[in-house]
Coordinates of C-alpha atoms and ligand atoms in Angstrom, one line a residue:
M1 CA -0.4 0.2 0.1
G2 CA 1.2 3.1 -1.1
N3 CA 0.5 7.2 0.1
A4 CA -2.5 7.2 -2.1
G5 CA -3.8 4.2 -0.2
L6 CA -2.6 6.1 3.5
L7 CA -4.5 9.0 2.5
G8 CA -7.9 7.3 1.7
F9 CA -8.0 5.6 4.8
M10 CA -6.9 9.0 6.6
N11 CA -10.1 10.5 4.9
I12 CA -12.4 8.0 6.1
S13 CA -11.3 8.1 9.5
I14 CA -11.9 11.8 9.8
V15 CA -15.7 11.4 8.3
L16 CA -16.2 8.4 11.1
L17 CA -14.8 10.7 13.5
V18 CA -17.0 13.6 12.5
I19 CA -20.5 11.7 12.7
G20 CA -19.4 10.2 15.9
F21 CA -18.9 13.4 17.4
T22 CA -22.3 14.6 16.3
V23 CA -24.1 11.5 17.5
L24 CA -22.5 12.5 21.1
L25 CA -23.5 16.0 20.7
F26 CA -27.3 15.0 20.1
M27 CA -27.2 12.7 22.6
V28 CA -26.0 14.6 25.6
Q29 CA -28.0 17.9 24.5
F30 CA -31.6 15.9 24.0
E31 CA -31.3 12.8 25.8
L32 CA -28.4 13.1 28.9
G33 CA -29.0 16.9 29.6
P34 CA -32.8 16.7 30.1
L35 CA -32.7 13.7 32.5
S36 CA -29.5 14.9 34.6
R37 CA -31.1 18.6 34.5
L38 CA -28.1 20.0 33.8
S39 CA -27.4 24.2 32.8
T40 CA -26.4 24.6 29.1
G41 CA -23.0 25.7 30.2
R42 CA -22.6 22.0 31.9
K43 CA -24.1 20.0 28.7
W44 CA -21.4 21.8 26.7
L45 CA -18.5 20.9 29.2
M46 CA -19.9 17.1 29.2
T47 CA -20.0 16.9 25.5
L48 CA -16.5 18.4 25.4
V49 CA -14.9 15.7 28.2
L50 CA -17.1 12.5 26.4
G51 CA -15.9 13.8 22.9
S52 CA -12.3 14.1 23.5
G53 CA -12.3 10.9 25.2
M54 CA -13.9 9.4 21.9
V55 CA -11.2 11.1 19.8
A56 CA -8.5 10.0 22.0
F57 CA -9.7 6.3 21.5
S58 CA -10.1 6.6 17.9
I59 CA -6.5 7.6 18.0
K60 CA -5.5 4.9 19.4
L61 CA -7.4 2.8 17.0
V62 CA -6.0 4.6 14.2
I63 CA -2.4 3.8 15.0
I64 CA -3.0 0.0 15.9
F65 CA -4.8 -0.2 12.6
T66 CA -1.9 1.4 10.8
L67 CA 0.6 -0.6 12.2
L68 CA -1.1 -3.9 11.3
R69 CA -1.5 -2.7 7.9
F70 CA 1.6 -1.5 7.1
P71 CA 4.3 -4.0 8.1
E72 CA 8.0 -3.2 8.9
Q73 CA 9.8 -4.2 5.7
T74 CA 7.4 -2.2 3.5
I75 CA 8.4 1.0 5.7
R76 CA 11.6 0.5 5.5
A77 CA 12.1 -0.3 1.7
H78 CA 9.9 2.9 1.3
I79 CA 12.7 4.9 3.1
N80 CA 15.3 3.2 1.0
M81 CA 14.0 3.8 -2.3
Q82 CA 13.4 7.6 -1.3
S83 CA 17.2 8.0 -0.2
S84 CA 18.6 6.1 -3.9
Q85 CA 16.1 8.2 -5.5
S86 CA 17.7 11.2 -3.8
L87 CA 21.3 10.0 -4.4
V88 CA 20.7 9.6 -8.1
Q89 CA 19.6 13.2 -8.0
W90 CA 22.9 14.4 -6.2
E91 CA 24.6 12.4 -8.9
R92 CA 23.0 14.2 -11.8
R93 CA 23.3 17.0 -9.9
N94 CA 27.2 16.9 -9.5
Q95 CA 27.8 14.8 -12.8
I96 CA 29.0 12.0 -11.1
T97 CA 29.0 8.9 -13.3
P98 CA 27.8 5.9 -11.2
V99 CA 30.4 3.0 -11.4
P100 CA 29.1 0.1 -13.0
V101 CA 29.1 -3.2 -10.6
A102 CA 30.7 -5.7 -12.0
V103 CA 29.2 -8.7 -10.6
G104 CA 27.4 -10.9 -13.2
M105 CA 29.2 -9.1 -16.2
Q106 CA 32.8 -10.6 -16.3
K107 CA 33.0 -13.6 -18.4
A108 CA 34.0 -16.9 -16.4
Y109 CA 37.1 -18.4 -15.9
V110 CA 37.4 -21.6 -17.7
W111 CA 39.6 -24.4 -16.0
Q112 CA 41.3 -26.5 -18.2
A113 CA 43.1 -30.3 -18.2
L114 CA 46.3 -30.8 -19.7
P115 CA 46.0 -32.8 -23.1
E116 CA 47.4 -36.1 -23.2
V117 CA 49.9 -35.4 -26.0
A118 CA 52.7 -32.2 -26.4
P119 CA 51.7 -30.5 -30.0
A120 CA 55.1 -30.5 -32.2
P121 CA 55.9 -28.0 -35.1
L122 CA 55.1 -29.8 -38.6
W123 CA 58.9 -30.0 -39.5
N124 CA 59.5 -32.2 -36.3
P125 CA 56.9 -34.9 -35.8
T126 CA 57.5 -36.8 -32.6
T127 CA 58.1 -40.5 -33.8
P128 CA 59.2 -43.1 -31.2
E129 CA 62.7 -43.1 -33.0
K130 CA 63.6 -39.5 -32.4
V131 CA 62.2 -39.8 -28.9
A132 CA 64.5 -42.7 -27.7
L133 CA 67.8 -40.8 -29.6
G134 CA 66.8 -37.8 -28.0
E135 CA 66.5 -39.4 -24.9
R136 CA 70.3 -40.6 -24.9
L137 CA 71.3 -37.2 -26.1
F138 CA 69.8 -35.3 -23.1
H139 CA 71.9 -37.8 -20.8
D140 CA 75.0 -37.9 -22.5
K141 CA 77.8 -35.9 -20.7
A142 CA 79.9 -36.0 -24.0
L143 CA 77.8 -32.5 -25.3
S144 CA 80.2 -30.6 -22.3
I145 CA 83.7 -29.9 -23.1
D146 CA 85.1 -31.8 -19.9
R147 CA 82.2 -34.8 -20.5
T148 CA 81.1 -34.1 -16.8
V149 CA 77.9 -32.3 -17.5
S150 CA 74.5 -33.4 -19.5
C151 CA 71.2 -32.1 -19.9
S152 CA 70.3 -34.4 -17.1
S153 CA 73.0 -33.0 -14.6
C154 CA 70.7 -29.8 -14.0
H155 CA 67.2 -31.4 -15.4
D156 CA 67.3 -35.0 -13.5
V157 CA 64.1 -36.4 -14.9
R158 CA 64.8 -40.0 -14.1
K159 CA 65.5 -39.7 -10.3
G160 CA 64.5 -35.7 -9.6
A161 CA 61.7 -33.5 -10.9
G162 CA 63.3 -32.4 -14.0
E163 CA 65.6 -29.9 -11.9
D164 CA 68.2 -30.3 -9.7
H165 CA 66.9 -28.4 -6.1
R166 CA 69.9 -26.0 -5.9
R167 CA 69.4 -22.2 -5.9
T168 CA 71.5 -21.7 -9.1
S169 CA 73.1 -24.6 -11.2
L170 CA 76.5 -26.0 -11.3
G171 CA 78.0 -26.5 -14.6
I172 CA 81.6 -27.4 -15.7
G173 CA 84.5 -27.1 -13.2
G174 CA 81.9 -26.5 -10.4
Q175 CA 80.9 -23.2 -12.1
R176 CA 77.8 -21.9 -10.7
G177 CA 75.3 -20.3 -13.0
G178 CA 73.2 -17.0 -12.1
R179 CA 70.0 -18.9 -12.7
N180 CA 67.8 -21.4 -11.1
A181 CA 67.1 -24.6 -13.0
P182 CA 63.4 -25.0 -14.2
T183 CA 62.0 -27.8 -15.0
V184 CA 61.9 -29.5 -18.4
W185 CA 58.6 -31.3 -17.8
N186 CA 56.0 -29.9 -19.4
A187 CA 58.1 -26.9 -20.7
A188 CA 57.0 -28.3 -24.0
F189 CA 53.5 -26.5 -23.4
Q190 CA 55.0 -23.4 -23.2
S191 CA 55.5 -20.7 -26.2
V192 CA 58.6 -19.2 -25.3
L193 CA 61.7 -20.7 -23.0
F194 CA 64.1 -19.7 -20.1
W195 CA 63.0 -17.3 -17.3
D196 CA 63.5 -14.4 -19.5
G197 CA 61.4 -16.0 -22.3
R198 CA 64.4 -15.4 -25.0
A199 CA 64.5 -18.9 -26.7
P200 CA 61.1 -19.3 -29.2
S201 CA 61.1 -23.3 -29.5
L202 CA 62.5 -26.3 -27.5
E203 CA 64.7 -26.8 -30.7
E204 CA 66.1 -23.6 -30.5
Q205 CA 66.4 -23.5 -26.4
S206 CA 68.4 -27.3 -26.5
K207 CA 71.2 -25.3 -28.6
G208 CA 71.9 -22.9 -25.9
P209 CA 73.4 -24.8 -22.9
P210 CA 76.0 -26.8 -25.0
L211 CA 77.6 -23.5 -25.6
N212 CA 77.0 -21.5 -22.3
P213 CA 80.5 -21.2 -21.0
V214 CA 79.3 -21.8 -17.5
E215 CA 77.3 -24.6 -18.2
M216 CA 78.7 -27.0 -21.0
G217 CA 81.4 -25.1 -22.1
M218 CA 81.6 -26.2 -25.7
P219 CA 83.0 -23.8 -28.2
S220 CA 80.9 -24.2 -31.0
L221 CA 77.7 -26.0 -32.3
Q222 CA 80.3 -27.4 -35.1
A223 CA 82.4 -28.9 -32.2
V224 CA 79.0 -30.1 -30.9
E225 CA 78.0 -32.1 -33.8
Q226 CA 81.5 -33.7 -34.1
R227 CA 81.4 -34.8 -30.7
V228 CA 77.9 -37.0 -31.9
R229 CA 79.3 -38.0 -35.1
E230 CA 82.8 -39.7 -33.4
N231 CA 80.6 -41.9 -31.3
E232 CA 80.0 -44.3 -33.3
S233 CA 77.1 -45.9 -31.6
Y234 CA 75.0 -42.6 -32.4
R235 CA 75.1 -43.9 -36.3
E236 CA 72.5 -46.1 -36.6
P237 CA 69.9 -44.7 -34.1
F238 CA 70.4 -41.5 -36.2
A239 CA 69.7 -43.0 -39.5
R240 CA 66.7 -44.7 -37.8
A241 CA 65.2 -41.2 -36.7
F242 CA 66.3 -39.2 -39.8
G243 CA 66.7 -41.5 -42.7
A244 CA 70.2 -43.6 -43.6
G245 CA 72.8 -42.2 -46.0
Q246 CA 73.2 -38.8 -44.2
V247 CA 75.7 -36.4 -42.1
I248 CA 74.6 -36.2 -38.1
T249 CA 74.1 -32.3 -37.9
I250 CA 73.1 -29.9 -35.0
T251 CA 69.5 -29.5 -36.1
Q252 CA 69.2 -33.2 -36.0
I253 CA 70.8 -33.1 -32.6
A254 CA 68.3 -30.3 -31.4
A255 CA 64.9 -32.0 -33.2
A256 CA 65.5 -35.3 -31.2
I257 CA 66.2 -33.7 -27.9
A258 CA 63.0 -31.2 -28.5
A259 CA 61.1 -34.4 -29.5
Y260 CA 62.0 -36.3 -26.4
E261 CA 61.2 -33.1 -24.4
R262 CA 57.6 -33.2 -25.7
T263 CA 56.9 -36.6 -24.2
L264 CA 57.8 -35.0 -20.4
I265 CA 54.7 -33.9 -19.9
T266 CA 52.5 -34.7 -16.9
P267 CA 48.3 -34.7 -17.7
D268 CA 47.7 -37.2 -14.3
A269 CA 47.6 -34.3 -11.6
P270 CA 44.7 -34.3 -9.3
Y271 CA 43.7 -31.2 -10.6
D272 CA 43.1 -32.9 -14.0
R273 CA 41.8 -36.0 -12.6
F274 CA 38.9 -33.3 -11.0
V275 CA 38.9 -30.9 -14.3
R276 CA 38.0 -34.5 -15.9
G277 CA 35.2 -35.0 -13.5
D278 CA 36.6 -36.7 -10.5
D279 CA 34.7 -34.3 -8.0
K280 CA 36.9 -36.1 -5.1
A281 CA 40.0 -35.5 -6.5
L282 CA 40.1 -32.1 -4.6
S283 CA 40.2 -31.9 -0.8
A284 CA 37.9 -29.0 0.6
A285 CA 41.1 -27.1 1.0
Q286 CA 42.2 -27.1 -2.3
L287 CA 39.0 -25.9 -3.8
R288 CA 39.0 -23.3 -1.5
G289 CA 42.3 -22.6 -2.7
M290 CA 41.3 -23.2 -6.4
E291 CA 38.8 -20.2 -6.0
L292 CA 41.2 -17.9 -4.2
F293 CA 43.5 -18.7 -7.1
Q294 CA 41.0 -17.4 -9.4
S295 CA 39.5 -14.7 -7.3
V296 CA 42.9 -13.2 -5.9
G297 CA 43.9 -12.9 -9.8
C298 CA 46.4 -15.5 -10.3
V299 CA 44.8 -16.5 -13.4
L300 CA 45.3 -13.3 -14.7
C301 CA 48.9 -14.5 -15.5
H302 CA 49.2 -18.4 -14.6
S303 CA 46.4 -18.8 -17.0
G304 CA 45.4 -22.2 -19.2
P305 CA 45.9 -25.9 -18.9
N306 CA 49.9 -25.4 -18.4
F307 CA 49.1 -22.0 -15.8
S308 CA 51.0 -20.0 -17.9
G309 CA 49.7 -17.1 -19.9
A310 CA 53.3 -18.0 -22.0
S311 CA 51.9 -21.5 -23.2
L312 CA 51.1 -22.6 -26.8
F313 CA 47.7 -22.7 -25.6
D314 CA 46.5 -19.2 -26.0
P315 CA 49.5 -17.4 -27.4
S316 CA 49.2 -14.1 -25.5
P317 CA 50.5 -11.5 -27.2
S318 CA 52.7 -10.5 -23.8
P319 CA 54.1 -13.8 -22.1
Q320 CA 56.7 -12.1 -20.3
R321 CA 55.4 -9.7 -17.4
L322 CA 56.7 -7.1 -14.9
F323 CA 58.1 -8.4 -12.0
P324 CA 57.7 -7.4 -9.3
V325 CA 54.8 -5.2 -10.4
F326 CA 54.5 -3.5 -7.1
P327 CA 58.1 -3.6 -5.5
E328 CA 57.3 -4.3 -2.2
R329 CA 60.7 -3.4 0.0
K330 CA 60.2 -6.0 2.2
Y331 CA 60.4 -9.0 -0.5
V332 CA 62.7 -7.1 -3.0
G333 CA 65.5 -6.3 -0.3
R334 CA 65.5 -10.1 1.4
Y335 CA 65.1 -12.0 -2.0
R336 CA 67.1 -9.4 -4.3
L337 CA 64.5 -9.2 -6.6
T338 CA 65.6 -6.7 -8.8
R339 CA 69.2 -7.4 -8.9
D340 CA 68.8 -9.4 -12.4
A341 CA 66.8 -7.3 -14.7
G342 CA 65.2 -10.5 -16.7
A343 CA 64.5 -9.4 -20.2
N344 CA 64.6 -5.6 -19.4
V345 CA 66.9 -3.1 -19.8
P346 CA 70.2 -3.3 -17.6
G347 CA 69.5 -1.1 -14.3
S348 CA 65.9 -0.6 -14.5
K349 CA 63.9 -1.0 -11.3
Q350 CA 62.1 -3.9 -12.0
G351 CA 62.2 -6.8 -14.2
I352 CA 60.4 -8.4 -17.2
W353 CA 60.0 -12.0 -17.0
R354 CA 58.3 -15.1 -18.9
I355 CA 55.5 -16.4 -17.0
P356 CA 56.7 -19.6 -15.4
S357 CA 54.0 -22.3 -15.4
L358 CA 53.2 -24.0 -12.4
R359 CA 52.6 -27.6 -12.8
N360 CA 54.8 -29.4 -10.4
V361 CA 55.6 -26.5 -8.3
A362 CA 55.5 -28.0 -5.3
L363 CA 58.0 -30.5 -6.1
T364 CA 60.8 -28.1 -7.8
A365 CA 62.1 -25.7 -4.8
P366 CA 63.9 -23.5 -4.7
Y367 CA 61.8 -20.9 -6.1
L368 CA 61.7 -17.7 -8.4
H369 CA 64.7 -16.8 -11.4
N370 CA 67.3 -16.6 -8.8
G371 CA 66.3 -19.6 -6.5
S372 CA 66.3 -17.4 -3.4
V373 CA 62.8 -18.2 -1.6
D374 CA 62.7 -22.4 -0.9
N375 CA 59.2 -21.9 0.7
L376 CA 56.2 -22.2 -1.7
A377 CA 53.9 -20.2 1.1
E378 CA 56.4 -17.5 0.8
V379 CA 56.1 -17.3 -2.9
V380 CA 52.7 -16.7 -2.5
R381 CA 53.0 -14.1 -0.4
I382 CA 55.4 -12.6 -2.6
M383 CA 53.3 -13.1 -5.8
A384 CA 49.9 -11.8 -3.9
T385 CA 51.8 -8.7 -2.8
A386 CA 54.2 -7.9 -5.5
Q387 CA 51.9 -9.0 -8.5
R388 CA 48.5 -8.4 -7.1
G389 CA 48.8 -5.7 -4.5
K390 CA 47.2 -7.7 -1.9
R391 CA 47.5 -7.0 1.8
L392 CA 48.5 -9.9 4.0
G393 CA 46.7 -10.3 7.4
N394 CA 44.3 -12.3 9.6
D395 CA 41.9 -9.6 9.8
I396 CA 38.9 -10.8 7.7
E397 CA 37.0 -7.8 8.0
G398 CA 39.2 -6.2 5.9
A399 CA 39.6 -2.4 4.7
K400 CA 37.4 -0.2 3.0
F401 CA 39.0 1.9 1.0
I402 CA 37.0 5.3 -0.6
V403 CA 38.7 5.8 -3.9
W404 CA 38.0 9.3 -5.8
S405 CA 39.3 9.3 -9.5
R406 CA 40.1 13.1 -9.9
Q407 CA 40.8 12.1 -13.6
N408 CA 37.4 10.2 -14.1
R409 CA 35.6 11.9 -11.6
T410 CA 34.1 8.6 -10.3
I411 CA 34.2 7.3 -6.8
S412 CA 34.0 3.5 -5.5
R413 CA 34.3 1.8 -2.5
I414 CA 37.1 -0.9 -2.6
E415 CA 36.8 -3.5 0.1
S416 CA 40.2 -5.5 0.5
V417 CA 40.0 -7.9 2.4
P418 CA 43.6 -9.0 3.4
L419 CA 44.8 -12.5 2.3
S420 CA 45.0 -14.6 5.7
D421 CA 47.4 -17.3 6.6
R422 CA 44.9 -20.0 5.8
D423 CA 43.9 -18.6 2.5
V424 CA 47.7 -18.7 1.8
D425 CA 48.0 -22.3 3.0
D426 CA 44.9 -23.1 0.6
I427 CA 46.2 -21.8 -1.9
V428 CA 49.6 -23.8 -1.2
A429 CA 47.3 -26.7 -1.3
F430 CA 45.5 -26.2 -4.9
L431 CA 49.2 -25.8 -5.8
K432 CA 50.0 -29.0 -4.6
S433 CA 47.0 -30.5 -6.8
L434 CA 49.2 -29.6 -10.0
S435 CA 51.6 -32.1 -8.9
S436 CA 51.8 -35.1 -11.2
E437 CA 50.9 -38.2 -9.4
M438 CA 53.9 -40.1 -10.8
L439 CA 56.2 -37.4 -10.2
A440 CA 54.8 -37.0 -6.5
A441 CA 55.3 -40.6 -5.8
R442 CA 58.6 -40.7 -6.5
S443 CA 59.0 -37.8 -4.0
R444 CA 57.0 -39.9 -1.1
A445 CA 59.7 -42.6 -1.9
G446 CA 62.3 -40.1 -1.3
T447 CA 64.0 -40.3 -4.3
L448 CA 63.2 -36.7 -5.4
Ligands
HEC501 C1 74.6 -26.5 -15.8 C2 73.0 -26.4 -15.6 C3 72.3 -26.7 -16.7 C4 72.3 -27.6 -18.0 C5 73.6 -28.6 -18.1 C6 71.6 -27.5 -18.9 N1 70.5 -26.6 -18.3 FE1 69.0 -26.6 -19.0 N2 68.5 -25.0 -17.5 C7 69.1 -24.4 -16.7 C8 69.0 -23.0 -16.3 C9 69.8 -22.4 -15.2 C10 68.1 -22.6 -17.3 C11 67.5 -21.3 -16.8 C12 68.2 -20.4 -17.7 C13 67.6 -19.1 -17.9 O1 66.6 -18.7 -18.0 O2 68.4 -18.2 -18.4 C14 67.8 -23.8 -18.4 C15 66.5 -23.8 -18.9 C16 66.0 -24.9 -19.6 C17 64.9 -25.0 -20.5 C18 63.9 -23.9 -20.5 C19 62.4 -24.5 -19.3 C20 61.6 -23.1 -19.5 O3 60.9 -23.5 -18.6 O4 61.8 -22.4 -20.0 C21 65.0 -25.9 -20.9 C22 63.6 -26.7 -22.1 C23 66.3 -26.5 -21.3 N3 67.0 -25.7 -20.0 C24 66.8 -27.9 -21.5 C25 68.1 -28.1 -21.6 C26 68.8 -29.3 -22.2 C27 68.0 -29.8 -23.3 C28 70.0 -28.9 -22.1 C29 70.8 -29.9 -22.5 C30 71.2 -29.8 -24.0 C31 69.9 -28.4 -20.8 N4 68.9 -27.7 -20.6 C32 71.5 -28.3 -20.0 C33 70.7 -25.3 -16.3 C34 71.1 -26.0 -17.0
HEC502 C1 50.9 -10.0 -13.0 C2 51.5 -11.7 -13.7 C3 51.6 -12.5 -12.6 C4 50.4 -13.0 -11.6 C5 49.1 -11.7 -11.3 C6 50.9 -13.8 -10.6 N1 52.0 -14.3 -11.1 FE1 53.1 -15.6 -10.4 N2 54.6 -15.2 -11.6 C7 54.9 -14.3 -12.3 C8 56.0 -14.4 -13.2 C9 56.7 -13.4 -14.3 C10 56.8 -15.6 -12.2 C11 58.4 -15.4 -12.6 C12 59.3 -14.7 -11.3 C13 60.6 -14.7 -11.2 O1 61.1 -14.4 -12.3 O2 61.1 -15.1 -10.6 C14 56.1 -16.0 -11.2 C15 56.6 -16.9 -10.5 C16 55.6 -17.8 -9.6 C17 55.9 -18.8 -8.7 C18 57.1 -19.4 -8.7 C19 57.3 -20.1 -10.0 C20 58.7 -21.2 -9.9 O3 58.7 -21.8 -10.5 O4 59.3 -20.5 -9.0 C21 54.7 -19.5 -8.0 C22 54.6 -20.0 -7.0 C23 53.6 -18.0 -8.5 N3 53.8 -17.7 -9.5 C24 52.5 -18.1 -8.1 C25 51.4 -17.2 -8.1 C26 50.2 -17.2 -7.2 C27 49.6 -17.6 -6.3 C28 49.3 -16.0 -7.8 C29 48.4 -15.3 -7.1 C30 48.5 -15.0 -5.8 C31 50.5 -15.3 -8.9 N4 51.4 -16.4 -9.0 C32 50.0 -14.3 -9.5 C33 53.6 -13.7 -13.0 C34 52.0 -13.5 -11.9

């Protein structure tokens, strides 16, 4: 019932009141008055006293009746509507564009499982012969100048999770490199390789380490070809993989290693089982972590089935990102995050880095390009603050900021609930669901 209903009800009440008063007047003047032989003045006084009693009683009835007919919610809703209308008028008067409400307007993020086969370039199809040859080359120390280091020295794929568990790698003569060895597992899905994304393919990438003076120290690619050619036992496998009667080339060596690496994939993580339909594959904490991974915005960079915007799945125009975006002094100092500029111009405060895949990340400590962080929860805290500008803390009420944009002349309220210790633990739990069951079993057996 709106205003009109209320007015009609008041009109009827007033009419009834007037009639009642008139009846009372007649009763006192012509019935009660003559009976009790009152004077004219007294008669009027009595009418007034009885009349006011009747008015008071009617008012009481009207109030009770109104409260019954207009329940609380109706009155509240009415007030709210009025105030929001006046807010709109205020906004118009002050030429303020209301901030659109984002809820329900954003496209939902779709989670994907890892394919069972890695794509290969047309000129280098993955054949069993090439894979077998590549596996042998990957483990051959003859590819280094002093025959002490193979690819697997730093990327242990037989006993380890495809890396070396060192902060930075050890190459020939015990020389220490400047960066952490990433895992080669699932590198086959990345569109660009190395921490800074400088290699465009696995084939190109594999020509790098043999020539790196700290890693394998070969003087030239011809020297690498020579090493393989002089080992007679390679002739037959090369003939099987590339056809008989050819001279072994660096292109073939690189092609075979790349073909082998395309078989180093792990589509067997609990996360993949979950996305493929096994509802029980993730725990409650992992599910909470999965939601946080999305709502905190980790998916803005670590997206798609390989958890990297730098993967072959959605060839992003920017596989590299600033890191740290928000240079949090505490972390930048403690972990020397800006000492290495990545793909950036040297001397810049912030580096540019390829977005790494997060598959098997729980098995590949230490973390980041310089291997400076041992603990996965700490990396999550660094990422949340440095990449998303999140605050950390256990105050779940959060903070409300009023943000006035002078440029757009818009005002809005941002509610930034800080990331609690439990949230961090849940994200870590989710990241653990990206670990291959096969590699995790090795880890439990203590070989990792
Ligand atoms: C001395 C240790 C060492 C050796 C030997 C070595 N690597 Fe690496 N590998 C590294 C390091 C360190 C990086 C990261 C370097 C960078 O980003 O600048 C890397 C990066 C890679 C990557 C990129 C992974 C990614 O996610 O981008 C691949 C693939 C790879 N190596 C394969 C190989 C192959 C194949 C060989 C043998 C031909 C090899 N590595 C030899 C230490 C080594
Ligand atoms: C703006 C892009 C961006 C966002 C958002 C982002 N990351 Fe990262 N992440 C990166 C980059 C770039 C690196 C590589 C940093 C380096 O060079 O050391 C990285 C590295 C990592 C690593 C270490 C990987 C390794 O092997 O050492 C983890 C773990 C990680 N991110 C998790 C997260 C989580 C969890 C979130 C959400 C809280 C997140 N990231 C948000 C870009 C991002």
